[in-house]
Amino acid sequence: MALLEVEDLRVEFPTRRGALLALDGVSLEINEGEVLGVVGESGAGKSLTGAAIIGLLEPPGRVTGGKIRLEGHRIDTLSYEEMRNIRGKKIGAIFQDPLTSLNPLYTIGRQLIETIRVHMDVSPEAARARAIELLGEVGIPAPERRIDSYPHEFSGGMRQRVVISLALCANPRLIIADEPTTALDVSIQAQIIALLKKLCREHKTAVMLITHDMGVIAETADRVAVMYAGRVAEIGPVKRVVKQPKHPYTVGLMGAIPMVGHDVERLTQIEGAMPRLNEIPPGCSFNPRCPKVFDKCRMERPELMPAGRNAEAACWQFDKGGRRG
Amino acid sequence: MRKPLAGSSIRGGAVAKRAKSEAQAESMLEVRDLAKYFDVSKPWLARMIERAPRQILKAVDGLAFDIKKGQTFSLVGESGCGKSTVAKLVVGLHKPSRGAIRFEGRDVADVRSRADSAALRRRWQMIFQDPYASLNPRWRVRDIIAEPIRVFGLIKSRGEQDEKVAALLRQVGLSPVDGEKYPHEFSGGQRQRISIARALSSNPEFLVCDEPTSALDVSVQAQILNLMKDLQNEFGLTYLFISHNLAVVYHLSDKIGVMYLGRLCEVAGSKELFARPQHPYTRLLLETIPDLEMTGREREPVAGEVPNPINPPSGCAFHPRCPFANDRCRSEIPLPTERAGHTVACHAAEEGRLPDAKFPAPKRPSAS
Ligand SMILES: Nc1ncnc2c1ncn2[C@@H]1O[C@H](COP(=O)(O)OP(=O)(O)OP(=O)(O)O)[C@@H](O)[C@H]1O
Ligand SMILES: Nc1ncnc2c1ncn2[C@@H]1O[C@H](COP(=O)(O)OP(=O)(O)OP(=O)(O)O)[C@@H](O)[C@H]1O
Ligand code: SF4
Ligand code: SF4
Ligand SMILES: [Mg+2]
Ligand SMILES: [Mg+2]
């Protein structure tokens, strides 16, 4: 059994002109201790997927279909109170901007100690000792002195380290990290990614790593889900997806990324842009941009299907019944 | 002035060929000892009460580089190292605190008369990172694109102007009917195309592009980078390109300058820089490139952070993070010196005590 199972998840935004379907049948699994990367361009639905899982969808957005199971138990049907208990204890969260997770008015230490005591029955002294230990673990130098600093006294990279230590406080089973390094400098990005990788390996924590940066995914994730227009287009082990992408969108995406040492005059170009939510075409949502499009693509929507060894793709090319040369 | 255009070609006359050979190419831009200091002191009264000294931030300090005609020179470096400040100095949005900027051999500070300076400004344009902030939301796209044409009085008749705008829109992959729309009706990538069309409308020869694709998705970035290359091949444009993305810079540039805290650490040809990085900071940056091909390269953990530019470390500003730092590094600022085709500002490199770079020769794409 997978640690987290998301099945046919739908998220809608009601508007005056009818409901906007922002996630339309997202299915994915995360195994214990595994890093699942979620990539896709802006608006593909990555953050909504993460927010729906931890029960932090901003109204008026709401889950209107599908199931989310953690360790085999439904969590999408829990009350707000029950879900709050799961957040932090079982599922931790790290967001792009560390300042959204830190209160500027309280010291780092106070925030850590409070979070630790919410989830664990320990004395204030023991919580403080644990907080210092955690800060040391995420690479804050001289943690016994820095614990009484305020967030603004830390650099962006240091703040993101603190957020990671906050997310790890209660030893959760799963961390949802939404663009955790996007706001940071490249050299700091590499440090944070290495840290996240090391901690999750040591604590056997699974991670859902949301990012638009395929490079970060390639270095960090075990498996990757590629999202397009509110659905998963392809999912599989990172190495396979990077080297032998199956879905035409993934193929285009990989060719569009400039690489050091890869001397090409022109990059692969996917014509056009991802459709807006109210303009998603019938059939396969990628069909107007797809170089492999054929008749069926414009009529019927493909679900994820086996696409060779270690591969699942939502593309009619891999349909056993009507496979084309 | 050049002749107005006919058909879909933007420029009349002979099409310039991209200068390939470094030696024979003429310089478009020469920058010498360029510096920009900002006074970031607290207000006078607060300074008096707190007895705080004046604070000067040296955003750019003593930069020198050349850009050959028809080539792309890129500046890379982490946030706050001064890349945008250089861009603004070059296009005249900032006044230098020191140093010279020469355009085709002529010092731009000597260009005084209004006619002369307009003639000069028409020949360079700038493209910014945020394609939305740089487009006036209340103007129609055709008026946005035509603005430089009007400002410089390049075309008098309305009909000719409309024709030129239509040609420009086609050139950047949009349709002439898009001219009637407003910026908010376009996606981020399309807006960046509009700002490129606008920048091209005065027939510039030199474009300064400050992170033009950093806000875009990779698939859209590929469209813009391809467009930039096509335009360069067709019209022989010269680019000063600014980015923090090393792979993008590798893809686009002939020559690259690496900046750290307002100074150039290393300047070299693009292939050369990635194959044989010299400066310890260049090596650090190359270590951070995510390994997309997963060839299993062992990564050195990169320690430390960029220091506060108001109070930079003494001597070589990189010394607190540098594994090769010694006493000389802590006291003396290293000056750029030539070494095997690289210009490097590093004592260890000059003294020949740097080990060979561990960074592997450029990786080939996997054959499979
Ligand atoms: N409050 C809202 N009202 C209407 N639509 C929304 C709302 N929030 C998000 N959406 C839409 O849902 C879609 C998915 O958004 P989401 O934030 O998940 O994208 P993302 O993949 O995380 O993109 P990014 O890379 O830009 O963060 C987008 O089309 C977005 O416009
Ligand atoms: N007008 C200004 N007044 C005071 N300081 C400034 C001003 N403009 C820039 N600076 C400072 O100069 C330094 C260089 O800034 P610059 O914007 O050139 O960096 P950059 O390399 O473009 O960074 P980024 O990658 O974040 O865009 C920074 O420390 C910045 O805070
Ligand atoms: S289903 Fe058809 S249109 Fe969609 S990706 Fe596959 S081939 Fe292309
Ligand atoms: S000058 Fe010294 S401190 Fe600076 S990069 Fe070279 S070796 Fe390192
Ligand atoms: Mg998002
Ligand atoms: Mg900048």
PDB file of N, CA and C in Angstrom, chain B residues 152-196:
ATOM      1  N   PHE B 152      11.294  58.693 -32.002  1.00  0.00           N
ATOM      2  CA  PHE B 152      12.471  59.041 -32.798  1.00  0.00           C
ATOM      3  C   PHE B 152      12.080  59.611 -34.162  1.00  0.00           C
ATOM      4  N   GLY B 153      10.766  59.769 -34.412  1.00  0.00           N
ATOM      5  CA  GLY B 153      10.301  60.344 -35.675  1.00  0.00           C
ATOM      6  C   GLY B 153      10.797  59.580 -36.885  1.00  0.00           C
ATOM      7  N   LEU B 154      10.756  58.247 -36.801  1.00  0.00           N
ATOM      8  CA  LEU B 154      11.363  57.452 -37.867  1.00  0.00           C
ATOM      9  C   LEU B 154      10.455  57.356 -39.085  1.00  0.00           C
ATOM     10  N   ILE B 155       9.150  57.328 -38.856  1.00  0.00           N
ATOM     11  CA  ILE B 155       8.217  57.173 -39.967  1.00  0.00           C
ATOM     12  C   ILE B 155       7.147  58.237 -39.816  1.00  0.00           C
ATOM     13  N   LYS B 156       6.844  58.918 -40.909  1.00  0.00           N
ATOM     14  CA  LYS B 156       5.898  60.020 -40.784  1.00  0.00           C
ATOM     15  C   LYS B 156       4.456  59.570 -41.034  1.00  0.00           C
ATOM     16  N   SER B 157       4.214  58.779 -42.054  1.00  0.00           N
ATOM     17  CA  SER B 157       2.816  58.520 -42.397  1.00  0.00           C
ATOM     18  C   SER B 157       2.240  57.366 -41.588  1.00  0.00           C
ATOM     19  N   ARG B 158       0.970  57.503 -41.258  1.00  0.00           N
ATOM     20  CA  ARG B 158       0.246  56.519 -40.464  1.00  0.00           C
ATOM     21  C   ARG B 158       0.222  55.155 -41.178  1.00  0.00           C
ATOM     22  N   GLY B 159       0.011  55.203 -42.478  1.00  0.00           N
ATOM     23  CA  GLY B 159      -0.075  53.955 -43.242  1.00  0.00           C
ATOM     24  C   GLY B 159       1.228  53.164 -43.164  1.00  0.00           C
ATOM     25  N   GLU B 160       2.335  53.868 -43.339  1.00  0.00           N
ATOM     26  CA  GLU B 160       3.638  53.197 -43.271  1.00  0.00           C
ATOM     27  C   GLU B 160       3.872  52.622 -41.886  1.00  0.00           C
ATOM     28  N   GLN B 161       3.463  53.399 -40.875  1.00  0.00           N
ATOM     29  CA  GLN B 161       3.655  52.941 -39.498  1.00  0.00           C
ATOM     30  C   GLN B 161       2.854  51.662 -39.246  1.00  0.00           C
ATOM     31  N   ASP B 162       1.594  51.637 -39.717  1.00  0.00           N
ATOM     32  CA  ASP B 162       0.771  50.446 -39.539  1.00  0.00           C
ATOM     33  C   ASP B 162       1.413  49.231 -40.216  1.00  0.00           C
ATOM     34  N   GLU B 163       1.960  49.477 -41.401  1.00  0.00           N
ATOM     35  CA  GLU B 163       2.610  48.386 -42.122  1.00  0.00           C
ATOM     36  C   GLU B 163       3.796  47.832 -41.341  1.00  0.00           C
ATOM     37  N   LYS B 164       4.571  48.763 -40.778  1.00  0.00           N
ATOM     38  CA  LYS B 164       5.756  48.360 -40.028  1.00  0.00           C
ATOM     39  C   LYS B 164       5.349  47.560 -38.774  1.00  0.00           C
ATOM     40  N   VAL B 165       4.321  48.039 -38.075  1.00  0.00           N
ATOM     41  CA  VAL B 165       3.866  47.329 -36.874  1.00  0.00           C
ATOM     42  C   VAL B 165       3.388  45.925 -37.245  1.00  0.00           C
ATOM     43  N   ALA B 166       2.654  45.822 -38.344  1.00  0.00           N
ATOM     44  CA  ALA B 166       2.174  44.504 -38.772  1.00  0.00           C
ATOM     45  C   ALA B 166       3.360  43.587 -39.074  1.00  0.00           C
ATOM     46  N   ALA B 167       4.377  44.130 -39.730  1.00  0.00           N
ATOM     47  CA  ALA B 167       5.561  43.328 -40.053  1.00  0.00           C
ATOM     48  C   ALA B 167       6.280  42.884 -38.783  1.00  0.00           C
ATOM     49  N   LEU B 168       6.363  43.791 -37.815  1.00  0.00           N
ATOM     50  CA  LEU B 168       7.026  43.453 -36.551  1.00  0.00           C
ATOM     51  C   LEU B 168       6.262  42.357 -35.817  1.00  0.00           C
ATOM     52  N   LEU B 169       4.945  42.475 -35.771  1.00  0.00           N
ATOM     53  CA  LEU B 169       4.136  41.456 -35.088  1.00  0.00           C
ATOM     54  C   LEU B 169       4.342  40.095 -35.738  1.00  0.00           C
ATOM     55  N   ARG B 170       4.370  40.068 -37.074  1.00  0.00           N
ATOM     56  CA  ARG B 170       4.608  38.790 -37.749  1.00  0.00           C
ATOM     57  C   ARG B 170       6.003  38.267 -37.415  1.00  0.00           C
ATOM     58  N   GLN B 171       6.952  39.184 -37.377  1.00  0.00           N
ATOM     59  CA  GLN B 171       8.333  38.788 -37.123  1.00  0.00           C
ATOM     60  C   GLN B 171       8.508  38.081 -35.772  1.00  0.00           C
ATOM     61  N   VAL B 172       7.751  38.525 -34.759  1.00  0.00           N
ATOM     62  CA  VAL B 172       7.890  37.900 -33.438  1.00  0.00           C
ATOM     63  C   VAL B 172       6.865  36.789 -33.228  1.00  0.00           C
ATOM     64  N   GLY B 173       6.201  36.359 -34.309  1.00  0.00           N
ATOM     65  CA  GLY B 173       5.314  35.204 -34.215  1.00  0.00           C
ATOM     66  C   GLY B 173       3.911  35.535 -33.744  1.00  0.00           C
ATOM     67  N   LEU B 174       3.513  36.803 -33.833  1.00  0.00           N
ATOM     68  CA  LEU B 174       2.128  37.165 -33.522  1.00  0.00           C
ATOM     69  C   LEU B 174       1.443  37.559 -34.830  1.00  0.00           C
ATOM     70  N   SER B 175       0.168  37.897 -34.711  1.00  0.00           N
ATOM     71  CA  SER B 175      -0.569  38.236 -35.933  1.00  0.00           C
ATOM     72  C   SER B 175      -0.860  39.737 -35.946  1.00  0.00           C
ATOM     73  N   PRO B 176      -0.920  40.345 -37.133  1.00  0.00           N
ATOM     74  CA  PRO B 176      -1.210  41.780 -37.201  1.00  0.00           C
ATOM     75  C   PRO B 176      -2.505  42.168 -36.484  1.00  0.00           C
ATOM     76  N   VAL B 177      -3.514  41.274 -36.433  1.00  0.00           N
ATOM     77  CA  VAL B 177      -4.746  41.649 -35.730  1.00  0.00           C
ATOM     78  C   VAL B 177      -4.531  41.768 -34.222  1.00  0.00           C
ATOM     79  N   ASP B 178      -3.454  41.174 -33.715  1.00  0.00           N
ATOM     80  CA  ASP B 178      -3.157  41.302 -32.288  1.00  0.00           C
ATOM     81  C   ASP B 178      -2.854  42.749 -31.901  1.00  0.00           C
ATOM     82  N   GLY B 179      -2.512  43.567 -32.871  1.00  0.00           N
ATOM     83  CA  GLY B 179      -2.205  44.974 -32.611  1.00  0.00           C
ATOM     84  C   GLY B 179      -3.357  45.736 -32.003  1.00  0.00           C
ATOM     85  N   GLU B 180      -4.585  45.262 -32.263  1.00  0.00           N
ATOM     86  CA  GLU B 180      -5.768  45.961 -31.743  1.00  0.00           C
ATOM     87  C   GLU B 180      -6.028  45.650 -30.275  1.00  0.00           C
ATOM     88  N   LYS B 181      -5.373  44.608 -29.753  1.00  0.00           N
ATOM     89  CA  LYS B 181      -5.684  44.165 -28.393  1.00  0.00           C
ATOM     90  C   LYS B 181      -4.868  44.919 -27.341  1.00  0.00           C
ATOM     91  N   TYR B 182      -5.165  44.633 -26.073  1.00  0.00           N
ATOM     92  CA  TYR B 182      -4.443  45.218 -24.950  1.00  0.00           C
ATOM     93  C   TYR B 182      -3.543  44.160 -24.303  1.00  0.00           C
ATOM     94  N   PRO B 183      -2.478  44.599 -23.596  1.00  0.00           N
ATOM     95  CA  PRO B 183      -1.526  43.620 -23.043  1.00  0.00           C
ATOM     96  C   PRO B 183      -2.159  42.523 -22.186  1.00  0.00           C
ATOM     97  N   HIS B 184      -3.216  42.840 -21.408  1.00  0.00           N
ATOM     98  CA  HIS B 184      -3.748  41.818 -20.496  1.00  0.00           C
ATOM     99  C   HIS B 184      -4.386  40.656 -21.253  1.00  0.00           C
ATOM    100  N   GLU B 185      -4.636  40.846 -22.541  1.00  0.00           N
ATOM    101  CA  GLU B 185      -5.246  39.751 -23.301  1.00  0.00           C
ATOM    102  C   GLU B 185      -4.217  38.714 -23.749  1.00  0.00           C
ATOM    103  N   PHE B 186      -2.964  38.902 -23.352  1.00  0.00           N
ATOM    104  CA  PHE B 186      -1.913  37.990 -23.815  1.00  0.00           C
ATOM    105  C   PHE B 186      -1.291  37.219 -22.661  1.00  0.00           C
ATOM    106  N   SER B 187      -0.711  36.065 -22.983  1.00  0.00           N
ATOM    107  CA  SER B 187       0.009  35.284 -21.974  1.00  0.00           C
ATOM    108  C   SER B 187       1.386  35.905 -21.748  1.00  0.00           C
ATOM    109  N   GLY B 188       2.097  35.431 -20.743  1.00  0.00           N
ATOM    110  CA  GLY B 188       3.416  35.983 -20.417  1.00  0.00           C
ATOM    111  C   GLY B 188       4.376  35.922 -21.589  1.00  0.00           C
ATOM    112  N   GLY B 189       4.405  34.799 -22.280  1.00  0.00           N
ATOM    113  CA  GLY B 189       5.317  34.642 -23.408  1.00  0.00           C
ATOM    114  C   GLY B 189       4.953  35.573 -24.548  1.00  0.00           C
ATOM    115  N   GLN B 190       3.644  35.731 -24.786  1.00  0.00           N
ATOM    116  CA  GLN B 190       3.211  36.646 -25.848  1.00  0.00           C
ATOM    117  C   GLN B 190       3.546  38.089 -25.503  1.00  0.00           C
ATOM    118  N   ARG B 191       3.419  38.428 -24.217  1.00  0.00           N
ATOM    119  CA  ARG B 191       3.779  39.792 -23.799  1.00  0.00           C
ATOM    120  C   ARG B 191       5.265  40.037 -24.017  1.00  0.00           C
ATOM    121  N   GLN B 192       6.079  39.019 -23.752  1.00  0.00           N
ATOM    122  CA  GLN B 192       7.513  39.216 -23.968  1.00  0.00           C
ATOM    123  C   GLN B 192       7.786  39.383 -25.459  1.00  0.00           C
ATOM    124  N   ARG B 193       7.010  38.691 -26.318  1.00  0.00           N
ATOM    125  CA  ARG B 193       7.146  38.905 -27.759  1.00  0.00           C
ATOM    126  C   ARG B 193       6.802  40.347 -28.124  1.00  0.00           C
ATOM    127  N   ILE B 194       5.755  40.878 -27.467  1.00  0.00           N
ATOM    128  CA  ILE B 194       5.367  42.263 -27.741  1.00  0.00           C
ATOM    129  C   ILE B 194       6.494  43.213 -27.341  1.00  0.00           C
ATOM    130  N   SER B 195       7.120  42.964 -26.178  1.00  0.00           N
ATOM    131  CA  SER B 195       8.200  43.889 -25.799  1.00  0.00           C
ATOM    132  C   SER B 195       9.404  43.747 -26.727  1.00  0.00           C
ATOM    133  N   ILE B 196       9.610  42.558 -27.286  1.00  0.00           N
ATOM    134  CA  ILE B 196      10.693  42.418 -28.261  1.00  0.00           C
ATOM    135  C   ILE B 196      10.339  43.175 -29.544  1.00  0.00           C
TER     136      ILE B 196
END
